[in-house]
mmCIF file of C-alpha atoms in Angstrom:
data_model
loop_
_atom_site.group_PDB
_atom_site.id
_atom_site.type_symbol
_atom_site.label_atom_id
_atom_site.label_comp_id
_atom_site.label_asym_id
_atom_site.label_seq_id
_atom_site.Cartn_x
_atom_site.Cartn_y
_atom_site.Cartn_z
ATOM 1 C CA LEU E 1 -14.732 -2.820 -17.597
ATOM 2 C CA ALA E 2 -15.896 -6.382 -18.193
ATOM 3 C CA ARG E 3 -19.127 -5.146 -19.782
ATOM 4 C CA PRO E 4 -18.865 -1.550 -20.979
ATOM 5 C CA ASP E 5 -22.181 -2.002 -22.767
ATOM 6 C CA VAL E 6 -23.929 -2.285 -19.373
ATOM 7 C CA GLY E 7 -24.538 0.766 -17.194
ATOM 8 C CA PHE E 8 -24.595 0.690 -13.410
ATOM 9 C CA SER E 9 -24.526 2.846 -10.304
ATOM 10 C CA LEU E 10 -22.795 2.155 -7.016
ATOM 11 C CA ARG E 11 -24.623 3.448 -3.963
ATOM 12 C CA HIS E 12 -23.341 3.734 -0.427
ATOM 13 C CA ASN E 13 -25.780 4.823 2.287
ATOM 14 C CA THR E 14 -28.277 5.953 -0.371
ATOM 15 C CA ARG E 15 -25.622 8.173 -1.987
ATOM 16 C CA VAL E 16 -24.437 7.400 -5.535
ATOM 17 C CA THR E 17 -20.641 7.173 -5.346
ATOM 18 C CA ARG E 18 -20.055 6.007 -8.923
ATOM 19 C CA HIS E 19 -22.203 5.984 -12.021
ATOM 20 C CA TYR E 20 -21.245 4.480 -15.368
ATOM 21 C CA SER E 21 -23.540 4.761 -18.368
ATOM 22 C CA PRO E 22 -23.400 2.152 -21.124
ATOM 23 C CA ALA E 23 -20.544 3.155 -23.405
ATOM 24 C CA GLU E 24 -18.048 2.024 -25.999
ATOM 25 C CA LEU E 25 -14.872 0.528 -24.522
ATOM 26 C CA PRO E 26 -12.612 3.618 -24.838
ATOM 27 C CA ARG E 27 -15.179 5.822 -23.136
ATOM 28 C CA ARG E 28 -15.682 3.358 -20.254
ATOM 29 C CA VAL E 29 -11.925 2.904 -19.833
ATOM 30 C CA ALA E 30 -11.488 6.693 -19.753
ATOM 31 C CA ALA E 31 -14.139 6.897 -17.033
ATOM 32 C CA VAL E 32 -12.330 4.280 -14.930
ATOM 33 C CA LEU E 33 -8.634 4.896 -15.662
ATOM 34 C CA GLY E 34 -8.737 8.515 -16.820
ATOM 35 C CA GLU E 35 -8.451 10.379 -20.081
ATOM 36 C CA PRO E 36 -4.602 10.439 -20.058
ATOM 37 C CA PHE E 37 -4.589 6.627 -20.212
ATOM 38 C CA ILE E 38 -6.738 6.656 -23.364
ATOM 39 C CA GLN E 39 -4.633 9.346 -25.021
ATOM 40 C CA GLY E 40 -1.426 7.333 -24.625
ATOM 41 C CA ALA E 41 -2.811 3.811 -25.027
ATOM 42 C CA ARG E 42 -2.410 1.602 -28.073
ATOM 43 C CA ALA E 43 -5.450 -0.295 -29.307
ATOM 44 C CA LEU E 44 -4.920 -3.893 -30.283
ATOM 45 C CA ASP E 45 -7.097 -6.494 -31.921
ATOM 46 C CA GLU E 46 -5.326 -9.674 -32.991
ATOM 47 C CA GLY E 47 -6.436 -13.201 -33.649
ATOM 48 C CA GLY E 48 -9.160 -15.209 -35.191
ATOM 49 C CA PRO E 49 -12.045 -17.500 -34.293
ATOM 50 C CA LEU E 50 -10.084 -19.706 -31.855
ATOM 51 C CA LEU E 51 -8.104 -17.033 -30.054
ATOM 52 C CA ARG E 52 -8.476 -13.248 -29.995
ATOM 53 C CA LEU E 53 -6.801 -10.543 -27.921
ATOM 54 C CA HIS E 54 -8.181 -7.015 -27.981
ATOM 55 C CA GLY E 55 -8.212 -3.982 -25.759
ATOM 56 C CA LEU E 56 -5.908 -1.132 -24.818
ATOM 57 C CA ALA E 57 -2.248 -1.289 -23.816
ATOM 58 C CA GLY E 58 -0.972 1.743 -21.932
ATOM 59 C CA SER E 59 2.202 3.484 -22.970
ATOM 60 C CA PRO E 60 5.315 2.978 -20.813
ATOM 61 C CA ALA E 61 5.040 6.651 -19.816
ATOM 62 C CA GLN E 62 1.772 5.742 -18.026
ATOM 63 C CA SER E 63 3.333 2.987 -15.930
ATOM 64 C CA LYS E 64 2.749 2.828 -12.190
ATOM 65 C CA SER E 65 4.556 1.463 -9.174
ATOM 66 C CA GLY E 66 1.626 -0.867 -8.422
ATOM 67 C CA ARG E 67 -0.640 -3.160 -10.416
ATOM 68 C CA ASP E 68 -3.816 -1.155 -9.904
ATOM 69 C CA GLY E 69 -4.035 -0.274 -13.611
ATOM 70 C CA GLN E 70 -3.947 -3.872 -14.849
ATOM 71 C CA PHE E 71 -7.176 -5.451 -16.035
ATOM 72 C CA PHE E 72 -7.236 -8.758 -17.919
ATOM 73 C CA PHE E 73 -10.437 -10.535 -18.888
ATOM 74 C CA VAL E 74 -10.773 -14.071 -20.263
ATOM 75 C CA ASN E 75 -14.102 -14.679 -21.983
ATOM 76 C CA GLY E 76 -15.534 -11.733 -20.070
ATOM 77 C CA ARG E 77 -14.247 -12.836 -16.645
ATOM 78 C CA PHE E 78 -11.691 -10.752 -14.730
ATOM 79 C CA VAL E 79 -8.577 -12.801 -13.972
ATOM 80 C CA ARG E 80 -5.225 -12.351 -12.244
ATOM 81 C CA ASP E 81 -3.380 -15.177 -13.909
ATOM 82 C CA LYS E 82 0.387 -15.788 -13.650
ATOM 83 C CA LEU E 83 0.739 -17.047 -17.209
ATOM 84 C CA LEU E 84 -1.050 -14.048 -18.690
ATOM 85 C CA SER E 85 0.783 -11.603 -16.406
ATOM 86 C CA HIS E 86 4.099 -13.080 -17.511
ATOM 87 C CA ALA E 87 3.168 -12.807 -21.187
ATOM 88 C CA VAL E 88 2.260 -9.145 -20.683
ATOM 89 C CA ARG E 89 5.475 -8.426 -18.751
ATOM 90 C CA GLU E 90 7.452 -10.029 -21.574
ATOM 91 C CA GLY E 91 5.574 -7.924 -24.120
ATOM 92 C CA TYR E 92 6.599 -4.759 -22.240
ATOM 93 C CA ARG E 93 10.093 -6.040 -21.303
ATOM 94 C CA ASP E 94 12.093 -3.781 -23.622
ATOM 95 C CA LEU E 95 9.948 -0.731 -22.837
ATOM 96 C CA MET E 96 9.662 -0.756 -19.028
ATOM 97 C CA HIS E 97 12.404 0.257 -16.639
ATOM 98 C CA GLY E 98 12.969 -0.803 -13.044
ATOM 99 C CA ASP E 99 10.030 -2.028 -11.072
ATOM 100 C CA ARG E 100 7.399 -0.029 -12.966
ATOM 101 C CA GLN E 101 4.154 -1.799 -13.901
ATOM 102 C CA PRO E 102 2.311 -1.313 -17.207
ATOM 103 C CA CYS E 103 -1.337 -0.303 -17.319
ATOM 104 C CA TYR E 104 -3.685 -2.175 -19.636
ATOM 105 C CA VAL E 105 -7.218 -3.342 -20.244
ATOM 106 C CA LEU E 106 -7.045 -6.557 -22.269
ATOM 107 C CA TYR E 107 -9.658 -9.072 -23.317
ATOM 108 C CA LEU E 108 -8.758 -12.614 -24.359
ATOM 109 C CA GLU E 109 -11.466 -14.553 -26.138
ATOM 110 C CA ILE E 110 -10.789 -18.258 -26.376
ATOM 111 C CA ASP E 111 -12.849 -21.346 -27.052
ATOM 112 C CA PRO E 112 -14.360 -22.267 -23.652
ATOM 113 C CA ARG E 113 -13.242 -25.884 -24.160
ATOM 114 C CA ALA E 114 -9.616 -24.690 -24.163
ATOM 115 C CA VAL E 115 -9.757 -23.049 -20.737
ATOM 116 C CA ASP E 116 -10.693 -24.225 -17.229
ATOM 117 C CA VAL E 117 -12.105 -21.380 -15.130
ATOM 118 C CA ASN E 118 -12.656 -23.497 -12.006
ATOM 119 C CA VAL E 119 -9.014 -23.556 -10.885
ATOM 120 C CA HIS E 120 -9.207 -20.957 -8.109
ATOM 121 C CA PRO E 121 -11.988 -20.640 -5.480
ATOM 122 C CA ALA E 122 -12.431 -16.943 -6.308
ATOM 123 C CA LYS E 123 -12.382 -17.799 -10.050
ATOM 124 C CA THR E 124 -9.528 -15.312 -10.639
ATOM 125 C CA GLU E 125 -7.126 -17.855 -12.111
ATOM 126 C CA VAL E 126 -7.564 -20.015 -15.178
ATOM 127 C CA ARG E 127 -5.817 -23.009 -16.710
ATOM 128 C CA PHE E 128 -5.341 -23.268 -20.446
ATOM 129 C CA ARG E 129 -5.242 -26.549 -22.322
ATOM 130 C CA ASP E 130 -2.292 -25.242 -24.355
ATOM 131 C CA SER E 131 -0.731 -22.667 -22.051
ATOM 132 C CA ARG E 132 2.419 -22.229 -24.141
ATOM 133 C CA ALA E 133 0.422 -21.303 -27.248
ATOM 134 C CA VAL E 134 -1.712 -18.835 -25.279
ATOM 135 C CA HIS E 135 1.381 -17.272 -23.689
ATOM 136 C CA GLN E 136 3.105 -16.874 -27.055
ATOM 137 C CA PHE E 137 -0.025 -15.486 -28.677
ATOM 138 C CA VAL E 138 -0.545 -12.842 -25.955
ATOM 139 C CA TYR E 139 3.155 -11.924 -25.965
ATOM 140 C CA HIS E 140 3.368 -11.526 -29.759
ATOM 141 C CA ALA E 141 0.047 -9.653 -30.078
ATOM 142 C CA LEU E 142 1.037 -7.198 -27.347
ATOM 143 C CA ASN E 143 4.569 -6.824 -28.666
ATOM 144 C CA LYS E 144 3.196 -6.060 -32.127
ATOM 145 C CA ALA E 145 0.787 -3.437 -30.771
ATOM 146 C CA LEU E 146 3.459 -1.748 -28.668
ATOM 147 C CA SER E 147 6.012 -1.699 -31.455
ATOM 148 C CA GLY E 148 3.501 -0.418 -33.976
ATOM 149 C CA SER E 149 4.984 -2.787 -36.521
ATOM 150 C CA ALA E 150 2.857 -4.813 -38.866
ATOM 151 C CA ALA E 151 5.910 -6.946 -39.726
ATOM 152 C CA GLN E 152 5.604 -9.014 -36.554
ATOM 153 C CA THR E 153 2.841 -11.578 -36.393
ATOM 154 C CA PRO E 154 1.241 -13.401 -33.454
ATOM 155 C CA ALA E 155 1.346 -17.168 -33.024
ATOM 156 C CA PRO E 156 -0.452 -19.009 -35.854
ATOM 157 C CA GLN E 157 -4.095 -19.812 -35.194
ATOM 158 C CA ALA E 158 -3.956 -23.260 -36.786
ATOM 159 C CA THR E 159 -1.222 -24.372 -34.395
ATOM 160 C CA PHE E 160 -3.274 -23.372 -31.376
ATOM 161 C CA GLY E 161 -6.447 -25.080 -32.598
ATOM 162 C CA SER E 162 -4.807 -28.351 -33.547
ATOM 163 C CA GLN E 163 -2.706 -28.573 -30.367
ATOM 164 C CA ALA E 164 -5.713 -27.907 -28.175
ATOM 165 C CA GLY E 165 -7.794 -30.527 -29.985
ATOM 166 C CA LEU E 166 -10.422 -28.022 -31.003
ATOM 167 C CA GLU E 167 -10.677 -28.788 -34.686
#
């Protein structure tokens, strides 16, 4: 999912167990998560040059009891980050019931100077220079995509850039 433009095969004891051809994102996601996920998912693409969130957010009807359908990438790297997970949970808050977990494939692109990827030995956690701005941006972008409303807007780009010292 990190690189749908790259094809690969997984072999075990000389037998191919999985094969993924290079594909556009929806086709690769369908191959990994299934066609029903794609049919119910909402596409999102919000942001600008300093901060961009894009991908697919599953409908609440596609929720699961576990987190096995949650994929978040920061600058192409898979992460399991508490801040990002919280922002996503907040984005789904009014739509999810009980202990159900949303399914999603989301990609956050951020200026590399605004994120430290060397926080966790397995490189699955990150630290943002302006974590509050990133949290708010992810929350608002996801909330907007799930509501289908163009009236809501994500956190302003200029605020993020100036607070992070990237201008």
